[in-house]
mmCIF file of C-alpha atoms in Angstrom:
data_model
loop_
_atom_site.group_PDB
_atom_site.id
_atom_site.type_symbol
_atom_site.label_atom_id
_atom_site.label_comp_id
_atom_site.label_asym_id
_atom_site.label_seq_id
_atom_site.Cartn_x
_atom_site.Cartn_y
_atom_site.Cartn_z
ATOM 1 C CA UNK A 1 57.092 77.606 109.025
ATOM 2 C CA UNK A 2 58.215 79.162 112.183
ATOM 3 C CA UNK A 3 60.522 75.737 113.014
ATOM 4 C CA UNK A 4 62.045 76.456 109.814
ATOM 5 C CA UNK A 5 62.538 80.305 110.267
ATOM 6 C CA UNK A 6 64.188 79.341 113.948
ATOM 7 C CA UNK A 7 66.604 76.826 112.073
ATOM 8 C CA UNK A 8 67.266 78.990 109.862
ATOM 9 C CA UNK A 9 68.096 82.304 112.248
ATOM 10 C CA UNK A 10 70.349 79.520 114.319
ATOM 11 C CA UNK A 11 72.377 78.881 111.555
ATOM 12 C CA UNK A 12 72.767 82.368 111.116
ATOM 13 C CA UNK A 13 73.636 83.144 114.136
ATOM 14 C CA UNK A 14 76.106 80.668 114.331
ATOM 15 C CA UNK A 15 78.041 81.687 110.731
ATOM 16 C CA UNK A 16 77.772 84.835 111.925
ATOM 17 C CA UNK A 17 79.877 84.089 115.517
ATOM 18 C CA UNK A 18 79.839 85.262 118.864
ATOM 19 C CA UNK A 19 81.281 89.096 118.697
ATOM 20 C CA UNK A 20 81.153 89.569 114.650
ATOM 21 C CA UNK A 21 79.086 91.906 113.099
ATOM 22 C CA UNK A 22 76.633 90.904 110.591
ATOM 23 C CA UNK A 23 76.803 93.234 107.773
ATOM 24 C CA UNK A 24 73.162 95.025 107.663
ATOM 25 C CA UNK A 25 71.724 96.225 104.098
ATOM 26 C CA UNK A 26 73.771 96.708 100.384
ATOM 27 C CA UNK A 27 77.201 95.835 100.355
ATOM 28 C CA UNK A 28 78.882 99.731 99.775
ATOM 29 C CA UNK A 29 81.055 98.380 96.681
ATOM 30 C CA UNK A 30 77.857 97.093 95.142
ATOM 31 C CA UNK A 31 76.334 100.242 95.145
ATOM 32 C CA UNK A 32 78.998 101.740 93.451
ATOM 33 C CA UNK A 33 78.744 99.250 90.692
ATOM 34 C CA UNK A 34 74.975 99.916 90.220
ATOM 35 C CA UNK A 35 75.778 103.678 90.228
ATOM 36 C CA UNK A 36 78.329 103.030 87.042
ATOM 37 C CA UNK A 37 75.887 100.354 85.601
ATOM 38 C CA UNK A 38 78.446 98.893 82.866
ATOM 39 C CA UNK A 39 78.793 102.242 81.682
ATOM 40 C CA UNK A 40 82.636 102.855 80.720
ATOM 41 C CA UNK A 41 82.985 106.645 80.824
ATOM 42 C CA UNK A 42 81.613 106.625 84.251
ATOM 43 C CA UNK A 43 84.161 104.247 85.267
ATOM 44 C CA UNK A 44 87.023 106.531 83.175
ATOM 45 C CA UNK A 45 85.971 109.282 85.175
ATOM 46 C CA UNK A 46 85.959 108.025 88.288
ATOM 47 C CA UNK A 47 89.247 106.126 87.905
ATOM 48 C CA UNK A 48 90.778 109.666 86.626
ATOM 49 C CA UNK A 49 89.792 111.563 89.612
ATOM 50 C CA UNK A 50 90.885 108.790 91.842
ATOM 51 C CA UNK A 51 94.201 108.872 90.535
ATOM 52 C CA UNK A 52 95.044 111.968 89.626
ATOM 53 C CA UNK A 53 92.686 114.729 91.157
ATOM 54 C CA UNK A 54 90.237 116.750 90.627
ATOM 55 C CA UNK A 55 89.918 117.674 86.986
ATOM 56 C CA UNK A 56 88.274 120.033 84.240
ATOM 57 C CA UNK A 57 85.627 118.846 81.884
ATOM 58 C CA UNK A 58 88.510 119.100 78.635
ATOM 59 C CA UNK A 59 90.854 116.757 80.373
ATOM 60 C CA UNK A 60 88.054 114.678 81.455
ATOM 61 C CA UNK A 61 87.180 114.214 77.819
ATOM 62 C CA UNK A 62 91.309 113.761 76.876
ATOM 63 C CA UNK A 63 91.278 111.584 79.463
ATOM 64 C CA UNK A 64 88.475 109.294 78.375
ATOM 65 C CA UNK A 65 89.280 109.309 74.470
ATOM 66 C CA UNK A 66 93.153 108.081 75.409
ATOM 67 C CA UNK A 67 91.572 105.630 77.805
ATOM 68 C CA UNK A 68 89.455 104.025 74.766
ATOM 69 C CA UNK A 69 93.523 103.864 73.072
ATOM 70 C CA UNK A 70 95.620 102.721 75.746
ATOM 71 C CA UNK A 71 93.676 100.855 78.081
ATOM 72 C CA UNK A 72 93.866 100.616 81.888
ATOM 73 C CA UNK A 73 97.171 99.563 82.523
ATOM 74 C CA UNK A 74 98.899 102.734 80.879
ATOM 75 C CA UNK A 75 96.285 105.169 81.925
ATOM 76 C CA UNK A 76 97.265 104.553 85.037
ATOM 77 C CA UNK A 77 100.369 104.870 84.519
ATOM 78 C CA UNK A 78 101.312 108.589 86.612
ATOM 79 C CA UNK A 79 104.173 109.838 84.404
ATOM 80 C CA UNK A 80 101.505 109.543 81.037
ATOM 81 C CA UNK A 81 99.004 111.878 82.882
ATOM 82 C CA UNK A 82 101.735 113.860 84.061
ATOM 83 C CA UNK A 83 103.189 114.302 80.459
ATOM 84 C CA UNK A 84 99.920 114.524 78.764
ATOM 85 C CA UNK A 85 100.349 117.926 77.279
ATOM 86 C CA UNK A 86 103.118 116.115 75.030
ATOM 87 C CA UNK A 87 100.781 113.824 73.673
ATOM 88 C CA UNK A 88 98.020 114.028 70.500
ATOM 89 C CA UNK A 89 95.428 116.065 72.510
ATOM 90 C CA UNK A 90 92.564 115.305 69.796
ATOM 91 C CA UNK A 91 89.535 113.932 71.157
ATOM 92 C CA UNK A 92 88.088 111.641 69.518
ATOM 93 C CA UNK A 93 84.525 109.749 69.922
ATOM 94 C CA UNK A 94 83.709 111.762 73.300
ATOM 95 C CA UNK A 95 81.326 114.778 73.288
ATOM 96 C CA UNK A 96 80.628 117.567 75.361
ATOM 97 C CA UNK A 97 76.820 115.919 76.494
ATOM 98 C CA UNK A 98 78.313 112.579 76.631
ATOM 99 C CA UNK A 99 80.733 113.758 79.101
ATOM 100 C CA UNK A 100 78.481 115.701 81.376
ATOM 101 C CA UNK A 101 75.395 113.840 80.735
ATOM 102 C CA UNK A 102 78.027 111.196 83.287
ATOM 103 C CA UNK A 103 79.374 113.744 85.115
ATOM 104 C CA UNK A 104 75.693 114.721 86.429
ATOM 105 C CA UNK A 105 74.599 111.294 86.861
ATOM 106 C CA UNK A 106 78.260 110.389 89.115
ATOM 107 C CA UNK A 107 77.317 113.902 91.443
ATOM 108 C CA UNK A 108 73.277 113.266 91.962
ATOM 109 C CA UNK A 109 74.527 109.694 93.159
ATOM 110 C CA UNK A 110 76.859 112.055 95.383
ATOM 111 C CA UNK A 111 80.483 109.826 94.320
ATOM 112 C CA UNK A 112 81.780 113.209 92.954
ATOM 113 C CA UNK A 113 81.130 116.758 93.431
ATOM 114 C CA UNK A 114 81.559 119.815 90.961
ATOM 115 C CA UNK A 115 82.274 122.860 91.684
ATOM 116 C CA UNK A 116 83.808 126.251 90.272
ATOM 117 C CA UNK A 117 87.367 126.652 89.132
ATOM 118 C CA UNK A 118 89.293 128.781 91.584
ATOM 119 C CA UNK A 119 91.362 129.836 88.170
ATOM 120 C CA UNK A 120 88.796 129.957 85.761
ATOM 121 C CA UNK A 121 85.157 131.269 87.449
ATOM 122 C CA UNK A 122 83.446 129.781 83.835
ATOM 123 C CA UNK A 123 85.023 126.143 84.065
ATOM 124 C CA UNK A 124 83.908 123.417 86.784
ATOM 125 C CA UNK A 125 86.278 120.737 88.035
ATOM 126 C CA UNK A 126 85.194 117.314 89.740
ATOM 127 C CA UNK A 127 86.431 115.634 92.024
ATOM 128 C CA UNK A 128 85.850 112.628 94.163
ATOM 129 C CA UNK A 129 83.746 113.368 97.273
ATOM 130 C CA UNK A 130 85.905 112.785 100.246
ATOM 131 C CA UNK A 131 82.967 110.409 101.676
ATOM 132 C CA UNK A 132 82.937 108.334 99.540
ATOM 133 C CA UNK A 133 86.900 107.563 97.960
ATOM 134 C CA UNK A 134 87.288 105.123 100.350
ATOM 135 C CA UNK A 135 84.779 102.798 98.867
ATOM 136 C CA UNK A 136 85.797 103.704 95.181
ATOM 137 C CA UNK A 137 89.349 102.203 96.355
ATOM 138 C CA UNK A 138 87.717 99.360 97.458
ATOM 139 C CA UNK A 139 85.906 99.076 94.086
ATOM 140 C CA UNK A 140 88.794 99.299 92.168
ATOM 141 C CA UNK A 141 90.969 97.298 94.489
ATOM 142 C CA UNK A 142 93.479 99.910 94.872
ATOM 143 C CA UNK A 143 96.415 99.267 97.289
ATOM 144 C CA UNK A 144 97.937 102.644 98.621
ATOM 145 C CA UNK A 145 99.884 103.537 101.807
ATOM 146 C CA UNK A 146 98.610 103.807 104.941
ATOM 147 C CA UNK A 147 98.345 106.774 107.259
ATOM 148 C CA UNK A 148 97.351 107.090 111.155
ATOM 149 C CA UNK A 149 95.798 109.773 112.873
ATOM 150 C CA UNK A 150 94.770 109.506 116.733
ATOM 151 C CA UNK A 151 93.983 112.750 119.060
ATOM 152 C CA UNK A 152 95.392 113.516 122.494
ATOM 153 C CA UNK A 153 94.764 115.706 124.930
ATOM 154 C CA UNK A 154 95.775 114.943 128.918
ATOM 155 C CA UNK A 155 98.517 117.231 130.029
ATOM 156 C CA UNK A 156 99.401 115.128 133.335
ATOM 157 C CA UNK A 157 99.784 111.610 130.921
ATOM 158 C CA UNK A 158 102.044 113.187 128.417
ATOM 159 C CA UNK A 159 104.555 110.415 128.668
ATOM 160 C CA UNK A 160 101.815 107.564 127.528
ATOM 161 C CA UNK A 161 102.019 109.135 123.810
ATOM 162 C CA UNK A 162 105.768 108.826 123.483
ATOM 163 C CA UNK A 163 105.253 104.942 125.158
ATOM 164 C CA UNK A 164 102.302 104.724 122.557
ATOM 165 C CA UNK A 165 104.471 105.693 119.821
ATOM 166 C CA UNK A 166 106.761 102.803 120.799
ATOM 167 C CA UNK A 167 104.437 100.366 120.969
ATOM 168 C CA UNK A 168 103.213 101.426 117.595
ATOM 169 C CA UNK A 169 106.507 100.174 116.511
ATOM 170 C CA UNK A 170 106.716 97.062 118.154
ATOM 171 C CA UNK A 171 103.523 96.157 117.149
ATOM 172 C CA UNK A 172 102.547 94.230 113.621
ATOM 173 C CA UNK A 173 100.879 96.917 112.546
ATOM 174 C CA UNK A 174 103.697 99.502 111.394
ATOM 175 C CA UNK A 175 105.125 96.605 109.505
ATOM 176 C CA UNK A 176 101.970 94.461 108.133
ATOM 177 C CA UNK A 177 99.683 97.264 107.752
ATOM 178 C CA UNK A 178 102.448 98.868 105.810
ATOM 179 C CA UNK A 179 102.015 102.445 107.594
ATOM 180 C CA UNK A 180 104.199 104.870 105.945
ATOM 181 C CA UNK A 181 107.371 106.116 107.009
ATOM 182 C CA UNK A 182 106.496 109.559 109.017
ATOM 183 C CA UNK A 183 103.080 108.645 108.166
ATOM 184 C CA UNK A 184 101.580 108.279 111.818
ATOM 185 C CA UNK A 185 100.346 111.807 113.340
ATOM 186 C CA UNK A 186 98.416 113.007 116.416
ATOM 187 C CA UNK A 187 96.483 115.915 116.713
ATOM 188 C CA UNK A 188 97.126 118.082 120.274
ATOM 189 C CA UNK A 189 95.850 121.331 121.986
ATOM 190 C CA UNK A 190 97.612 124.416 121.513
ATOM 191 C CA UNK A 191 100.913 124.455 123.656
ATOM 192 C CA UNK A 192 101.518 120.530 124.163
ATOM 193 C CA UNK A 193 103.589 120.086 121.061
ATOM 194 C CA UNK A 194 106.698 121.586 123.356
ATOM 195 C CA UNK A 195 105.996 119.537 126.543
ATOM 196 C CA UNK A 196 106.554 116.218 124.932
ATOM 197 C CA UNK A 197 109.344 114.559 125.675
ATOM 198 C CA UNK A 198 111.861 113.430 122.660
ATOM 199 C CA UNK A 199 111.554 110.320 120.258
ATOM 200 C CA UNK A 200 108.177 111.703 118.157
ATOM 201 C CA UNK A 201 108.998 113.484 115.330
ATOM 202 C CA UNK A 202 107.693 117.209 115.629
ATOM 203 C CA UNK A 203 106.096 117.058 112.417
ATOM 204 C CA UNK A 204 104.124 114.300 113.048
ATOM 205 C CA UNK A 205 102.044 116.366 115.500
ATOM 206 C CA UNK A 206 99.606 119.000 115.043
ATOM 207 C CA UNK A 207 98.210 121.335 117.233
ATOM 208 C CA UNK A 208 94.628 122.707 117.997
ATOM 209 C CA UNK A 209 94.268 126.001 119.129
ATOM 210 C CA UNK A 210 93.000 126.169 122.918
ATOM 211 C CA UNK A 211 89.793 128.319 121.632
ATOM 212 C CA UNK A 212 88.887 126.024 119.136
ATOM 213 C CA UNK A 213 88.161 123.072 121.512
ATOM 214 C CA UNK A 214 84.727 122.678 120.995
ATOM 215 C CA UNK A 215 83.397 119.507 120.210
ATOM 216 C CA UNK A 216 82.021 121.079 116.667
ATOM 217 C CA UNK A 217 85.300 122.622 115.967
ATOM 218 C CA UNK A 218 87.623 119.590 117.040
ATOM 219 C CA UNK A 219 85.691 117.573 114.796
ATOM 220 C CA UNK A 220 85.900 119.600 111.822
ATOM 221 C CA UNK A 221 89.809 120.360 112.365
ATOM 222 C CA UNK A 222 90.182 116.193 112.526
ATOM 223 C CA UNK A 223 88.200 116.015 109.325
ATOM 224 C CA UNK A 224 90.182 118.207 106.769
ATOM 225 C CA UNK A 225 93.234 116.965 108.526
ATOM 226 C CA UNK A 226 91.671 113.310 107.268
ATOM 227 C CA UNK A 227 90.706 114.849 103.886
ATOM 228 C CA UNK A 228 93.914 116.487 102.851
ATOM 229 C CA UNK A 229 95.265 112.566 103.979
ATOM 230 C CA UNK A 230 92.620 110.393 101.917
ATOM 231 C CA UNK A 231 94.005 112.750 98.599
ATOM 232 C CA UNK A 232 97.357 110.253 98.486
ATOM 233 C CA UNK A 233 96.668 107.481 101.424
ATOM 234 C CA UNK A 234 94.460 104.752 103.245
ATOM 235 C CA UNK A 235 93.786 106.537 106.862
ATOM 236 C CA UNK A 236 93.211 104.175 109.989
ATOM 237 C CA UNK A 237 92.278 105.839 112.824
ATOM 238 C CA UNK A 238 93.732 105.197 116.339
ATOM 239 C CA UNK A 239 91.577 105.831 119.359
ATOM 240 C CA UNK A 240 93.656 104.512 122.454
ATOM 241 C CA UNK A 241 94.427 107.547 123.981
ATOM 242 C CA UNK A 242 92.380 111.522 123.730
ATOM 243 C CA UNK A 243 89.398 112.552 125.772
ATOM 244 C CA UNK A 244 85.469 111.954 124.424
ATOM 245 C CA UNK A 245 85.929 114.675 122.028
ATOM 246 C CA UNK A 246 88.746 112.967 120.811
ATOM 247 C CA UNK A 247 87.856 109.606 120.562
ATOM 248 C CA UNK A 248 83.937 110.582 119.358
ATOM 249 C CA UNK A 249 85.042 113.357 117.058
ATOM 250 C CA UNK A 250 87.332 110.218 115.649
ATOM 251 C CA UNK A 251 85.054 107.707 115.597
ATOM 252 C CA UNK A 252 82.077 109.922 114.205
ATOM 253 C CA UNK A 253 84.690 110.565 111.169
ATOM 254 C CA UNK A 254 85.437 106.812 110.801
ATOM 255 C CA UNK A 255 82.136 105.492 110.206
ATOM 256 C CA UNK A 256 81.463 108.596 107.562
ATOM 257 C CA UNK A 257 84.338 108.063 105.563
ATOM 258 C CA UNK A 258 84.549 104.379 106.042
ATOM 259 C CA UNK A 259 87.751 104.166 107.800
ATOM 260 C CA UNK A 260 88.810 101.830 110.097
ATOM 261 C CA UNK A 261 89.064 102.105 113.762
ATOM 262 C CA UNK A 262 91.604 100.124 116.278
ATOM 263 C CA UNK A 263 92.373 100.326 119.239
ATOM 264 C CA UNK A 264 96.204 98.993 121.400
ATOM 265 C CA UNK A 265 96.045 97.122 124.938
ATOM 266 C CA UNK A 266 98.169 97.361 127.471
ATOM 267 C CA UNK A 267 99.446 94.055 126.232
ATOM 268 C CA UNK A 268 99.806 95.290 122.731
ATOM 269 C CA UNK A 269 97.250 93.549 121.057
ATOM 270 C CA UNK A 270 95.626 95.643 118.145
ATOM 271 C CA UNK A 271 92.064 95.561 118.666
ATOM 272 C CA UNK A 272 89.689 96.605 116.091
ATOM 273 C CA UNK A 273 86.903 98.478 116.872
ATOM 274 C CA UNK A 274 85.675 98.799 112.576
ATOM 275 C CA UNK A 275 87.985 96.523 110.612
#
């Protein structure tokens, strides 16, 4: 029994390769699938709020009824959401408990969260929870641009952002990663913006003010940054350059939202750190 157990680790070990990480527990996207359990309004709503926003319970249920008509294809379709107050707005075959009977069971699972209308105090609206829309992409195989963040933060090395910038467009990455156009931003203290020398854009960078440099509040300014981002793109995360609070703050955020992580060379070579 225990020759057979060693045989069989070896062969893991060698599937699994020298410098690959083996994959430890329930595959993410799995999970998600268990959470929906075949059920088609939970997959409605989460496909709604994935590609259109947070939403009230009524347009939930319009939402759901048309989806029954029209099927996927059209329902995704942006310009039918966006002219849905032109369509039949009956509902048909989806009631108020068989909506939120869903809607509970999608926020104890923690994929969405409800909260209080900031325009109606009575209504709720849901919305994906930012920790987890990553992995609902990756459930429903949705391809979306990419954006990239990275911090910064040595006054004396300046010039090694504009040279990273370059590089950044040398590299495969702008152009096989498909990184949007104006898409690629670093964060900065308070006052570095103006010291930088021409050739990045100025509103591609975003400054920290200098008594909010904590690691606590560095962190938390990186993650709505990343938030309002994961609303409309894919966000990679860039740690070649930025202090410890930088590159932890980063990295802490990467592994929460499930976002991937690479690092540049000085030969150029895209190295990645959580692929």
């Amino acid at each position: 029994m225990e020759v057979g157990a060693s045989i069989s680790e070896a062969n893991r070990k060698k599937k699994v390769g020298i410098g690959e990480l083996e994959r430890v527990g329930p595959d993410p996207v799995e999970e998600i699938e268990k959470i929906i359990a075949g059920v088609l309004v939970r997959r409605v709503i989460l496909r709604t709020l994935l590609s259109y926003g947070p939403q009230t319970g009524p347009d939930l249920r319009w939402g759901i009824s048309k989806y029954n008509e029209i099927g996927d294809e059209l329902f995704r379709n942006q310009m039918y959401w966006t002219l849905k107050d032109s369509f039949d707005r009956r509902i048909n075959g989806v009631s108020d408990a068989l909506l939120y009977f869903n809607l509970k069971h999608l926020e104890i699972t923690g994929l969405i969260i409800r909260e209080r209308s900031e325009l109606e105090y009575k209504s709720k609206v849901a919305r994906i929870n930012p920790l987890k829309i990553q992995l609902i992409r990756q459930y429903f195989r949705d391809i979306i641009p990419l954006a990239c963040i990275s911090g910064f933060d040595f006054d004396d090395d300046k010039w090694r952002l504009t040279r990273l910038y370059q590089k950044l467009r040398r590299t495969k990455l702008l152009y096989n990663q498909g990184i949007d156009e104006g898409m690629n931003f670093t964060i900065l203290p308070e006052g570095l913006k103006s010291k930088i020398s021409a050739g990045i854009p100025r509103n591609q960078l975003f400054e920290i003010p200098l008594n909010k440099m904590s690691y606590i509040e560095v962190y938390n300014f990186l993650r709505r940054k990343i938030e309002d981002l994961l609303q409309t793109h894919d966000v990679i995360i860039n740690v070649t350059l930025g202090s410890r609070f930088f590159t932890i703050a980063l990295t802490q955020i990467a592994f929460e939202y499930n976002l991937k992580i690479f690092y540049l060379d000085p030969q150029e070579n895209i190295i990645w750190i959580k692929d």
